[in-house]
Tab-separated table of C-alpha atoms in Angstrom:
chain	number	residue	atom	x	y	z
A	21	UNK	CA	0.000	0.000	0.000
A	22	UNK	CA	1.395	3.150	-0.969
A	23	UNK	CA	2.177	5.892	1.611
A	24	UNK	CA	1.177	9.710	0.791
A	25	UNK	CA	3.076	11.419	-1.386
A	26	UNK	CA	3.375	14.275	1.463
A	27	UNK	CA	4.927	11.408	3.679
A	28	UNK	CA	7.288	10.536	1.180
A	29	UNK	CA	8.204	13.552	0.349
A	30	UNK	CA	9.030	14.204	4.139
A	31	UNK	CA	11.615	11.485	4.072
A	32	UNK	CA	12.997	12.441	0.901
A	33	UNK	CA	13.979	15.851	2.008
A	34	UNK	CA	15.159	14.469	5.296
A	35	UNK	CA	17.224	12.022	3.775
A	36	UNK	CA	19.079	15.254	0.780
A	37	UNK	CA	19.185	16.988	4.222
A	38	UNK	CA	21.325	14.263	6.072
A	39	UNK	CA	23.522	13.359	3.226
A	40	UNK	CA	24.367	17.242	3.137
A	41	UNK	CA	24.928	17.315	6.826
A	42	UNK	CA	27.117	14.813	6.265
A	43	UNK	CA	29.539	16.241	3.785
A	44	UNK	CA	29.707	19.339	5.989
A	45	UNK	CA	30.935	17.571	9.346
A	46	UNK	CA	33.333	15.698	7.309
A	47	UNK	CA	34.852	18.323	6.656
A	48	UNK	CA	34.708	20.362	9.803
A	49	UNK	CA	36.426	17.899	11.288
A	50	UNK	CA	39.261	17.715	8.700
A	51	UNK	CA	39.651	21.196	8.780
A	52	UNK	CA	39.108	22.737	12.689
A	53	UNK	CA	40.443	21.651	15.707
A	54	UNK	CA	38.595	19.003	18.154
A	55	UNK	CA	38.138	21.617	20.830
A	56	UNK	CA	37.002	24.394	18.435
A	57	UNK	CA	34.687	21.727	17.357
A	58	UNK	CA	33.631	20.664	20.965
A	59	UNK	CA	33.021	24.284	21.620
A	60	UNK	CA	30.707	24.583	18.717
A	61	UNK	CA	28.909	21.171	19.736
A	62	UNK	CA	28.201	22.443	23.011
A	63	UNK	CA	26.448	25.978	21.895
A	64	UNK	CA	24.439	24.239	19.195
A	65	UNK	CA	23.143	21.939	22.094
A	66	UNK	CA	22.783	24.915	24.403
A	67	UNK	CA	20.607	26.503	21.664
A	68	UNK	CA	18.852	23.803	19.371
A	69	UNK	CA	19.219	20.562	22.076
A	70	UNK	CA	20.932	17.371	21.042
A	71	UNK	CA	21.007	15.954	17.507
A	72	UNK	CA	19.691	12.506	16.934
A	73	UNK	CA	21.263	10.806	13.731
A	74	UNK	CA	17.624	9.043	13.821
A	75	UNK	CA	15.316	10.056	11.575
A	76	UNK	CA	11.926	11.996	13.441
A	77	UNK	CA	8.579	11.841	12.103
A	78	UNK	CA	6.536	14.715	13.607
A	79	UNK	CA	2.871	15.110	13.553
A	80	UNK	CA	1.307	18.227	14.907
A	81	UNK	CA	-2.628	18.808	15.369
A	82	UNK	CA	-2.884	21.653	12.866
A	83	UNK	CA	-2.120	21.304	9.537
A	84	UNK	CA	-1.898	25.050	8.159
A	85	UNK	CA	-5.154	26.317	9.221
A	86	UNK	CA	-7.552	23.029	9.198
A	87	UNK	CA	-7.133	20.578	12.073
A	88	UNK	CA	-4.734	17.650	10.873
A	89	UNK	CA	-6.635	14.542	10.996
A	90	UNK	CA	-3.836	12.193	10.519
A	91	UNK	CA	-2.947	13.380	14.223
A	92	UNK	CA	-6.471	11.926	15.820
A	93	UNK	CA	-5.947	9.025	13.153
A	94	UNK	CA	-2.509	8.341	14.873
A	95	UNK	CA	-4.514	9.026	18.365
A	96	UNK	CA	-7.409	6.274	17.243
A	97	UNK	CA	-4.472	3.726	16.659
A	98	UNK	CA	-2.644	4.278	19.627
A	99	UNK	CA	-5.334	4.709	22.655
A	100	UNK	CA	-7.932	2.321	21.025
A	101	UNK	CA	-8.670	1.194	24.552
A	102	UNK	CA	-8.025	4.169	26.718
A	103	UNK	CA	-10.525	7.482	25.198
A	104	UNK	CA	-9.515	10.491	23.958
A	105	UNK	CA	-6.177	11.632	25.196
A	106	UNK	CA	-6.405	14.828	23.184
A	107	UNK	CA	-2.242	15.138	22.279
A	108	UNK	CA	-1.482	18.552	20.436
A	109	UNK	CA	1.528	16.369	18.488
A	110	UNK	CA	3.186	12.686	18.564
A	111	UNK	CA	6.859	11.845	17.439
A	112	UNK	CA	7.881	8.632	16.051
A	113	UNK	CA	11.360	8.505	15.972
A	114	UNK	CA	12.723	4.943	13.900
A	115	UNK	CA	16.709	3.824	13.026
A	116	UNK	CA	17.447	4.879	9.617
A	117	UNK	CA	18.127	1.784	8.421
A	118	UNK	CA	13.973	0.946	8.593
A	119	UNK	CA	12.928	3.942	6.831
A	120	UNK	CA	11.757	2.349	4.015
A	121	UNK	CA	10.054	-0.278	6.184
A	122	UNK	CA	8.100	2.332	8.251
A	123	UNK	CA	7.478	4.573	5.014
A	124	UNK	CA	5.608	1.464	3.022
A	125	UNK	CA	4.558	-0.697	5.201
A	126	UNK	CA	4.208	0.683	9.312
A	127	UNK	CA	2.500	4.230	8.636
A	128	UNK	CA	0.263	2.728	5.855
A	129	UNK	CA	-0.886	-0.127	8.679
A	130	UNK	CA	-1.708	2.420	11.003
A	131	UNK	CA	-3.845	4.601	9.088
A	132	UNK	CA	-5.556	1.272	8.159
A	133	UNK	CA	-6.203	-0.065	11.041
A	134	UNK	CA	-7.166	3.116	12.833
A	135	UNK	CA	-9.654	3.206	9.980
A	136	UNK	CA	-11.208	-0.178	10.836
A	137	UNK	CA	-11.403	0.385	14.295
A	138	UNK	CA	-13.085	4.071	14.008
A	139	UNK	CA	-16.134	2.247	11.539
A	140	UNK	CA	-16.331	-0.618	13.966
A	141	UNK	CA	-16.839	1.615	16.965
A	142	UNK	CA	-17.831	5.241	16.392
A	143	UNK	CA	-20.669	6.554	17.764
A	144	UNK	CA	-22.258	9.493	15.735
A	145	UNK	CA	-21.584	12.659	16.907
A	146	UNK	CA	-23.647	16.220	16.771
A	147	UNK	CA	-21.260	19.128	16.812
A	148	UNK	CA	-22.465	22.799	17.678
A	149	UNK	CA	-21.138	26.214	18.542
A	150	UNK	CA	-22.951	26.099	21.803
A	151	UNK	CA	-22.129	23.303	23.431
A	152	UNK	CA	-18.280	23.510	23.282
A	153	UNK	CA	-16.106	22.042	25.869
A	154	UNK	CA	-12.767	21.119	26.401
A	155	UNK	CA	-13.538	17.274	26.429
A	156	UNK	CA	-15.303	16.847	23.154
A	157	UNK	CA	-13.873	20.036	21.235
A	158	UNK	CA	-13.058	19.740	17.609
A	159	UNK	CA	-11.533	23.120	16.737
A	160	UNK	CA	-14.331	25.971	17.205
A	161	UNK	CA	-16.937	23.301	17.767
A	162	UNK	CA	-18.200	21.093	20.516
A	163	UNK	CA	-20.319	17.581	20.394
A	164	UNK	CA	-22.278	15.131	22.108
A	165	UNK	CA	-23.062	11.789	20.888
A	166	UNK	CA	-26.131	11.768	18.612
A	167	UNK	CA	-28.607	9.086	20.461
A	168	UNK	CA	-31.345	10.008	17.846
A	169	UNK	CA	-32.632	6.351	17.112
A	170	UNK	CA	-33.922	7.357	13.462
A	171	UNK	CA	-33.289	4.798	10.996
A	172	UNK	CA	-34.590	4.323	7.123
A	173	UNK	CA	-36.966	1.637	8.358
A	174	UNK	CA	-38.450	3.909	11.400
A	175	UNK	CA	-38.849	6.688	8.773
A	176	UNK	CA	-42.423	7.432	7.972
A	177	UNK	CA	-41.750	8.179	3.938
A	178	UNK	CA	-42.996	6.440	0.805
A	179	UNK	CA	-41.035	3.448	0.186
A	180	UNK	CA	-40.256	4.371	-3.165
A	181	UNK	CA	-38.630	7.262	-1.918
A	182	UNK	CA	-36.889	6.087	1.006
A	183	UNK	CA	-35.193	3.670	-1.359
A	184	UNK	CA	-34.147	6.339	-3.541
A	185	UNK	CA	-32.408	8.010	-0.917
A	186	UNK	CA	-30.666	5.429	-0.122
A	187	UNK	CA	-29.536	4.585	-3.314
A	188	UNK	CA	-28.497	8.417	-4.009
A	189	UNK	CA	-26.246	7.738	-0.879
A	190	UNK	CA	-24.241	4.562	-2.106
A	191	UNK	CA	-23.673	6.397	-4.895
A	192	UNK	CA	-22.130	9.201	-3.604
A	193	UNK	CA	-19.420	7.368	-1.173
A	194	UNK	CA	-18.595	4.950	-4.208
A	195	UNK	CA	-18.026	7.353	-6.484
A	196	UNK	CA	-14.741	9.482	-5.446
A	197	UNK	CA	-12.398	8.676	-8.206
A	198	UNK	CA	-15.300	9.868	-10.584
A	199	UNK	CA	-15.332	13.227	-8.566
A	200	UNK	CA	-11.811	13.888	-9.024
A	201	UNK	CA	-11.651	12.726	-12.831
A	202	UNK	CA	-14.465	14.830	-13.633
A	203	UNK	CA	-12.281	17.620	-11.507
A	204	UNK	CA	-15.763	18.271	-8.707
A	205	UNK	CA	-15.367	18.448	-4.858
A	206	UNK	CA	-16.775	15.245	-3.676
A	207	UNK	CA	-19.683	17.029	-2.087
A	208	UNK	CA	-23.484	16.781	-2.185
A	209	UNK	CA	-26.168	19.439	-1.227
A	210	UNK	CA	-29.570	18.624	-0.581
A	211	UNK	CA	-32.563	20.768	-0.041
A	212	UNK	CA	-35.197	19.473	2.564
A	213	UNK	CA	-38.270	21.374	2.235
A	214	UNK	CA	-42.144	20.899	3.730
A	215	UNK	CA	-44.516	21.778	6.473
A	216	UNK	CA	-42.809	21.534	10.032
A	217	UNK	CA	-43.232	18.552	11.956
A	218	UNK	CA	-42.817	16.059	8.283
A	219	UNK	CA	-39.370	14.364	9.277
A	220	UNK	CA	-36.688	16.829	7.835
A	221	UNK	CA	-35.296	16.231	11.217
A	222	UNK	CA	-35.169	12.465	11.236
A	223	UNK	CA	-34.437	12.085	8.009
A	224	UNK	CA	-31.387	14.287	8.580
A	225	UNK	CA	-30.539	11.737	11.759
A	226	UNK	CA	-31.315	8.866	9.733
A	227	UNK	CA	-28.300	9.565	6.753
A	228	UNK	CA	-26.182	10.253	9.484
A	229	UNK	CA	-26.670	7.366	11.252
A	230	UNK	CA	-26.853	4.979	7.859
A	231	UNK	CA	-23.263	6.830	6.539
A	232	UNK	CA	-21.878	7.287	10.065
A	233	UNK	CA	-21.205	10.775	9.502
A	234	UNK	CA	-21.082	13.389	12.142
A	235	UNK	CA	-23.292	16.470	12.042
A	236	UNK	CA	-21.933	19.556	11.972
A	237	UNK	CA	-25.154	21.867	13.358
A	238	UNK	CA	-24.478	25.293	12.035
A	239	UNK	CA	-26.332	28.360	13.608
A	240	UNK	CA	-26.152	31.212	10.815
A	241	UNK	CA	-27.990	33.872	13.462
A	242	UNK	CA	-24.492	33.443	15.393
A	243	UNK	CA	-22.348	34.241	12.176
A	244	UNK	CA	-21.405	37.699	11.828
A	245	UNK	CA	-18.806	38.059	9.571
A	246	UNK	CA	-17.509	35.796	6.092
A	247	UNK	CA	-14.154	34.935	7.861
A	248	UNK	CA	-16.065	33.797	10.801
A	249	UNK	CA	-17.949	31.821	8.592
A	250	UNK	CA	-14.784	30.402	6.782
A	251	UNK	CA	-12.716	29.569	10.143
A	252	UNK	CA	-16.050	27.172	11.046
A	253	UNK	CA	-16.443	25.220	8.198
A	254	UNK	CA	-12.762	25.202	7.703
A	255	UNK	CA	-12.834	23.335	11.269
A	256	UNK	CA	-15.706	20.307	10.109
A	257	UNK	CA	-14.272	16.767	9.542
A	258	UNK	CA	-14.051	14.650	6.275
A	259	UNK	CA	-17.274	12.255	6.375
A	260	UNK	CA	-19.574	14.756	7.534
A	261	UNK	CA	-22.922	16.325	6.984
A	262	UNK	CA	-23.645	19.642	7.164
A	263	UNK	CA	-26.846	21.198	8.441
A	264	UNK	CA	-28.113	24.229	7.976
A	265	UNK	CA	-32.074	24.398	9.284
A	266	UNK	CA	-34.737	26.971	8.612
A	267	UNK	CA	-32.302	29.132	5.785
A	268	UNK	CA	-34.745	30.616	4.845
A	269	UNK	CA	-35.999	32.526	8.162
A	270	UNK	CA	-32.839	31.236	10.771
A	271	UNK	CA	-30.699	34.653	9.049
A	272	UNK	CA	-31.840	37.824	6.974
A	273	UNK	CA	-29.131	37.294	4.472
A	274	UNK	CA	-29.660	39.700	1.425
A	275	UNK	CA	-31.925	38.848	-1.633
A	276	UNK	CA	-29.464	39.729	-4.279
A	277	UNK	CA	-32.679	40.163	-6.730
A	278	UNK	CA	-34.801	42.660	-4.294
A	279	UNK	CA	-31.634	44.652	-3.434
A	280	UNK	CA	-32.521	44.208	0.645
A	281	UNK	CA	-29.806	43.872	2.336
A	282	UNK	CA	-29.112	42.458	5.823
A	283	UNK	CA	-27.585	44.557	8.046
A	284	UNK	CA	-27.362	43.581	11.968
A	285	UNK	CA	-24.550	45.536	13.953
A	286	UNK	CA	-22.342	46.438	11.009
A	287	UNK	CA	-22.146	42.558	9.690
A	288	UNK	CA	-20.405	41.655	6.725
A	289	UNK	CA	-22.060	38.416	6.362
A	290	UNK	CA	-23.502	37.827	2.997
A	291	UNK	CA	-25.145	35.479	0.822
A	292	UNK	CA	-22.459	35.712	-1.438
A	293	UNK	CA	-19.971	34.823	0.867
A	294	UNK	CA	-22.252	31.359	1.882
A	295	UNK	CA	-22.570	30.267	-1.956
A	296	UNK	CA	-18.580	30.631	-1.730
A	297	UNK	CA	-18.081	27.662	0.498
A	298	UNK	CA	-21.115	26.000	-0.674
A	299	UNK	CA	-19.486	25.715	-4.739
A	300	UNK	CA	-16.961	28.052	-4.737
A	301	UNK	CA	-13.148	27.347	-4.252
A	302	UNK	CA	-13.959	26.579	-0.714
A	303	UNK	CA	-15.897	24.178	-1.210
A	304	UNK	CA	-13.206	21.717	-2.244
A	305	UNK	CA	-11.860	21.758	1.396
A	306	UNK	CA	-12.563	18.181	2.945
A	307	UNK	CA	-14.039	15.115	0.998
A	308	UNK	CA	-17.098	13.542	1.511
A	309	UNK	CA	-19.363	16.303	2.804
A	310	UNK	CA	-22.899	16.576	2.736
A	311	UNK	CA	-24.766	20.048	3.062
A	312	UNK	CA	-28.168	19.754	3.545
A	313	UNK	CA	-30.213	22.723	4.067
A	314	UNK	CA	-33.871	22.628	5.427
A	315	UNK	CA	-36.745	25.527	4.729
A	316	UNK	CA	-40.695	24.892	5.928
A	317	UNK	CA	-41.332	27.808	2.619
A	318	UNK	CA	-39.156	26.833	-0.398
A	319	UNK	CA	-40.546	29.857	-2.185
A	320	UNK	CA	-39.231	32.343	0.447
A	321	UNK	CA	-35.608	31.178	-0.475
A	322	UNK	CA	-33.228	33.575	-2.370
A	323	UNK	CA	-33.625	31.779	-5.989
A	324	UNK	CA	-29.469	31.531	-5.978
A	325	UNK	CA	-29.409	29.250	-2.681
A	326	UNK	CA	-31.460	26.032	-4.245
A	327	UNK	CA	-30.220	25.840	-7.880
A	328	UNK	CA	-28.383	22.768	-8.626
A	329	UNK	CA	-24.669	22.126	-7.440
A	330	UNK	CA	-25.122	24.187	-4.308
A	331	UNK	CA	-28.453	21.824	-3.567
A	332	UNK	CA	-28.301	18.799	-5.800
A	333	UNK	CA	-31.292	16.996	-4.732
A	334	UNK	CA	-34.584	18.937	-3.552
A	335	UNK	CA	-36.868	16.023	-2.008
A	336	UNK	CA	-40.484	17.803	-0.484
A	337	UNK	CA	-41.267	16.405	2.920
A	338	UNK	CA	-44.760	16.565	2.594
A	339	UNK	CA	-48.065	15.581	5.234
A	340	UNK	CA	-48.455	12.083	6.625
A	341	UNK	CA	-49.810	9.365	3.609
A	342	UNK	CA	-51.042	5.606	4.014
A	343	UNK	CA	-47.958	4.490	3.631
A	344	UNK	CA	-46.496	6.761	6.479
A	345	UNK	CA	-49.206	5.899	8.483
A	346	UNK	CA	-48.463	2.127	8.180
A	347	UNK	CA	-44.772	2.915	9.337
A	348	UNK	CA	-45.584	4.979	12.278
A	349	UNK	CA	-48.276	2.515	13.435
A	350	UNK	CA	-45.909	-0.675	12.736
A	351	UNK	CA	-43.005	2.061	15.258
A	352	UNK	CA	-45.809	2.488	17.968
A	353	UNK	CA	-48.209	0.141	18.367
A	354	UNK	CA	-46.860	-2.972	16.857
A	355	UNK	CA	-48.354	-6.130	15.564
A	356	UNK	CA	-50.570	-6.687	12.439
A	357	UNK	CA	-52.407	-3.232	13.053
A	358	UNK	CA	-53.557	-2.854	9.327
A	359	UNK	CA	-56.392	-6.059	10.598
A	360	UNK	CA	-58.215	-3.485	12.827
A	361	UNK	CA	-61.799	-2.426	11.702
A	362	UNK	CA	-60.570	1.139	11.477
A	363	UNK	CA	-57.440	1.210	9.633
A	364	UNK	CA	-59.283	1.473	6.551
A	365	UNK	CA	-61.109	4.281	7.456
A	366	UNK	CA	-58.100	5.929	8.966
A	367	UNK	CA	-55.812	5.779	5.609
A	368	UNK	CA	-59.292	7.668	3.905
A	369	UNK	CA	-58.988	10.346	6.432
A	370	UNK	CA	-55.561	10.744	6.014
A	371	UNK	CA	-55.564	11.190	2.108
A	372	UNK	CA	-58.133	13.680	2.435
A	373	UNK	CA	-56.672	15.889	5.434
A	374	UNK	CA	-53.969	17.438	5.201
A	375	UNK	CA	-51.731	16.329	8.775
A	376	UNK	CA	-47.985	15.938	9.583
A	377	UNK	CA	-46.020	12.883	10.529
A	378	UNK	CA	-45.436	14.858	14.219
A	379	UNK	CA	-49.450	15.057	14.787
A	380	UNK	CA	-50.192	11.326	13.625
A	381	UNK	CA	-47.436	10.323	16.089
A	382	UNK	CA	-48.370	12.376	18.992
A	383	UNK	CA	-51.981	10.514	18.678
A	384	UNK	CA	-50.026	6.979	18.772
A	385	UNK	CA	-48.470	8.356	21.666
A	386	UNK	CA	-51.701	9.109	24.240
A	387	UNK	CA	-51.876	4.987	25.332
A	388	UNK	CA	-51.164	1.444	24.926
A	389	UNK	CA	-54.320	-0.044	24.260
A	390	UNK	CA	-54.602	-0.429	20.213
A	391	UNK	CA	-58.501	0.084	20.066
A	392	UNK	CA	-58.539	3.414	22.270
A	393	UNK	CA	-55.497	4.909	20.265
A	394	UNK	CA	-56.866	3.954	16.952
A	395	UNK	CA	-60.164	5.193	18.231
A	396	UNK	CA	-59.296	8.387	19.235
A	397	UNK	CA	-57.114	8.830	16.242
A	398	UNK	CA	-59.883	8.639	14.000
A	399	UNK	CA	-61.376	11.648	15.742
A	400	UNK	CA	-58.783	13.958	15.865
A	401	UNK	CA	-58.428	13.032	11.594
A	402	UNK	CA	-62.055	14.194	11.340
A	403	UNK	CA	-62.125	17.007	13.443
A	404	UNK	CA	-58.949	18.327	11.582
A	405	UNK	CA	-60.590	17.770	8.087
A	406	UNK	CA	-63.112	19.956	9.316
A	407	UNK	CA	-61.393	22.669	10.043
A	408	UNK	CA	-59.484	22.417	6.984
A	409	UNK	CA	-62.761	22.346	4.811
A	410	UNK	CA	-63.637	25.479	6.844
A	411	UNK	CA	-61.212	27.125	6.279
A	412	UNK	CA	-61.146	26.505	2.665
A	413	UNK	CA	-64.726	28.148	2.585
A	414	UNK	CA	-66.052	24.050	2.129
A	415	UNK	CA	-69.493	22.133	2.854
């Protein structure tokens, strides 16, 4: 397995560097005395500390201005057993005669396995500018594990449509050497749109937990300037999924085609400057990133945000149908509940009222016995038709 060329590269210069170093004390000590030399020694040491003839391999926990995640892949390897130990660098310091050894064959191994172990044990994580900490920080952010149980199978969607997902999914993680042929960040924006309470939420849980991505949570009411901006999303992992909720309503960026323009406090944050690390050079910072951005009025949104290659895929989260119905009451109430006398009547209801995934659930939720629930469910469904037929002026 081949090492990266920045490794290699490492080594290479170390090893023109030695051979140079070298030449140079060969001839100091031809030409200068032994105590001149000892004199030197002694002040380099003072100054600089003692020179190892072994070759060093440093790695620190930035790398420029991104967090260097070869350092917590290192970490991974190392304290498997023992949590996060949260090192700002680690040293590995090898005889020169097994450089080749440790540049093929060791540091390839322990990227792999490191690998292995994070997909075999990582628990999702949810990463926010609030809850920052110095336990579970990842450069500006902070996380807690996400415990949301949402799953493709819980989800109360179409089939047909949950399958698609998934299927859009596979085909973005497979596809990375057709990314960089085709010379495109491997990235993918979605758009999440709908009445609240229709599952942009869980669906949002549900990809994470099916990829094993973390979530990056991103507050835009707490950006104030572009740079501020850029230093966060700078600061997200590889493998992640970034969430943006409510864009159209959560910050008064500026509609470029009104000319309004948002100004709160003297901020320079701008809709232009978003769209720049959503497709612009920024963008190609970090593979395997998902943006998803949700809205409850797609119309509302600036019409530059959802074109395609800043949001890719546009799926419409729309009210509860039978099919969501049979989910949710397969999630609560168990068993063969399509049998009961009312089903029937409660799938008519629900294709002719317009009523959220949330509200169906919150019925399931008011007991345990099947006939009650199902009873009572059937009477909030009518008495919300009702009021929808009234306020559509209807008999």
């Amino acid at each position: 397995m081949a090492v990266p060329q920045s490794v290699s590269a490492v080594f290479s210069a170390y090893a023109s560097f030695a051979t140079t170093m070298m030449l140079i004390r060969s001839l100091t000590n031809q030409l200068l005395p032994p105590k001149f030399i000892s004199f030197l020694s002694s002040i380099f040491v003072y100054f600089f500390g003692s020179v190892s003839s072994d070759p060093k391999f440093v790695i620190h926990e930035s790398s420029g201005v991104t967090s260097n995640e070869v350092l917590q892949t290192v970490e991974i390897y190392l304290y498997q057993h023992k949590g996060n130990t949260q090192k700002r660098h680690f040293q590995l310091s090898f005889p020169r005669k097994f450089k080749d050894r440790v540049v093929d064959f060791y540091l390839p191994y322990v990227l792999t396995r490191a690998k292995e172990f994070e997909e075999d044990n990582k628990s999702v994580k949810i990463f926010s500018q609030e809850c920052y900490d110095d336990y579970t920080s990842y450069g500006d952010w902070g996380s807690v594990n996400l415990d949301h149980p949402a799953t493709f199978d819980t989800l109360a969607m179409d089939h047909e449509l949950k399958q698609w997902i998934i299927n859009d999914l596979d085909r973005f993680v497979r596809r990375k050497n057709l990314y960089k042929k085709v010379g495109q960040a491997w990235k993918m924006g979605y758009l999440l749109y709908g009445p609240p309470g229709t599952g942009k939420s869980s669906l949002i849980a549900a990809i994470a937990n099916y990829l094993k991505f973390d979530i990056f949570d991103l507050d835009l009411s707490n950006i104030h300037t572009n740079s501020n901006l850029r230093r966060l999303l700078l600061a997200t992992k590889n493998r992640s999924i970034l969430v943006i909720e409510d864009i159209d309503c959560s910050v008064e960026i500026q509609n470029r085609e009104s000319g309004e323009h948002f100004d709160r406090s003297n901020s320079k944050f701008t809709l232009s400057g978003m769209l720049n690390f959503i497709d612009g050079l920024w963008s190609s910072i970090g593979d395997e990133r998902i943006v998803i951005f949700t809205t409850n009025h797609k119309e509302r949104l600036d019409p530059a945000l959802p074109r395609l290659g800043r949001m890719d895929v546009h799926i419409n989260m729309s009210y509860c149908s039978s099919q969501g119905f049979k989910v949710l009451a397969s999630n609560y109430l168990g068993g063969e509940v399509s049998e009961h006398r009312v089903y029937r009547e409660i799938e008519e209801l629900i294709g002719d009222t317009e009523v959220s995934p949330a509200e169906i659930a919150e019925e399931l939720m008011k007991g345990e016995d099947v006939e009650t629930v199902l009873g009572g469910l059937v009477g909030f469904l009518k008495r919300k038709r009702e009021e929808q037929r009234k306020e559509r002026g209807e008999e």
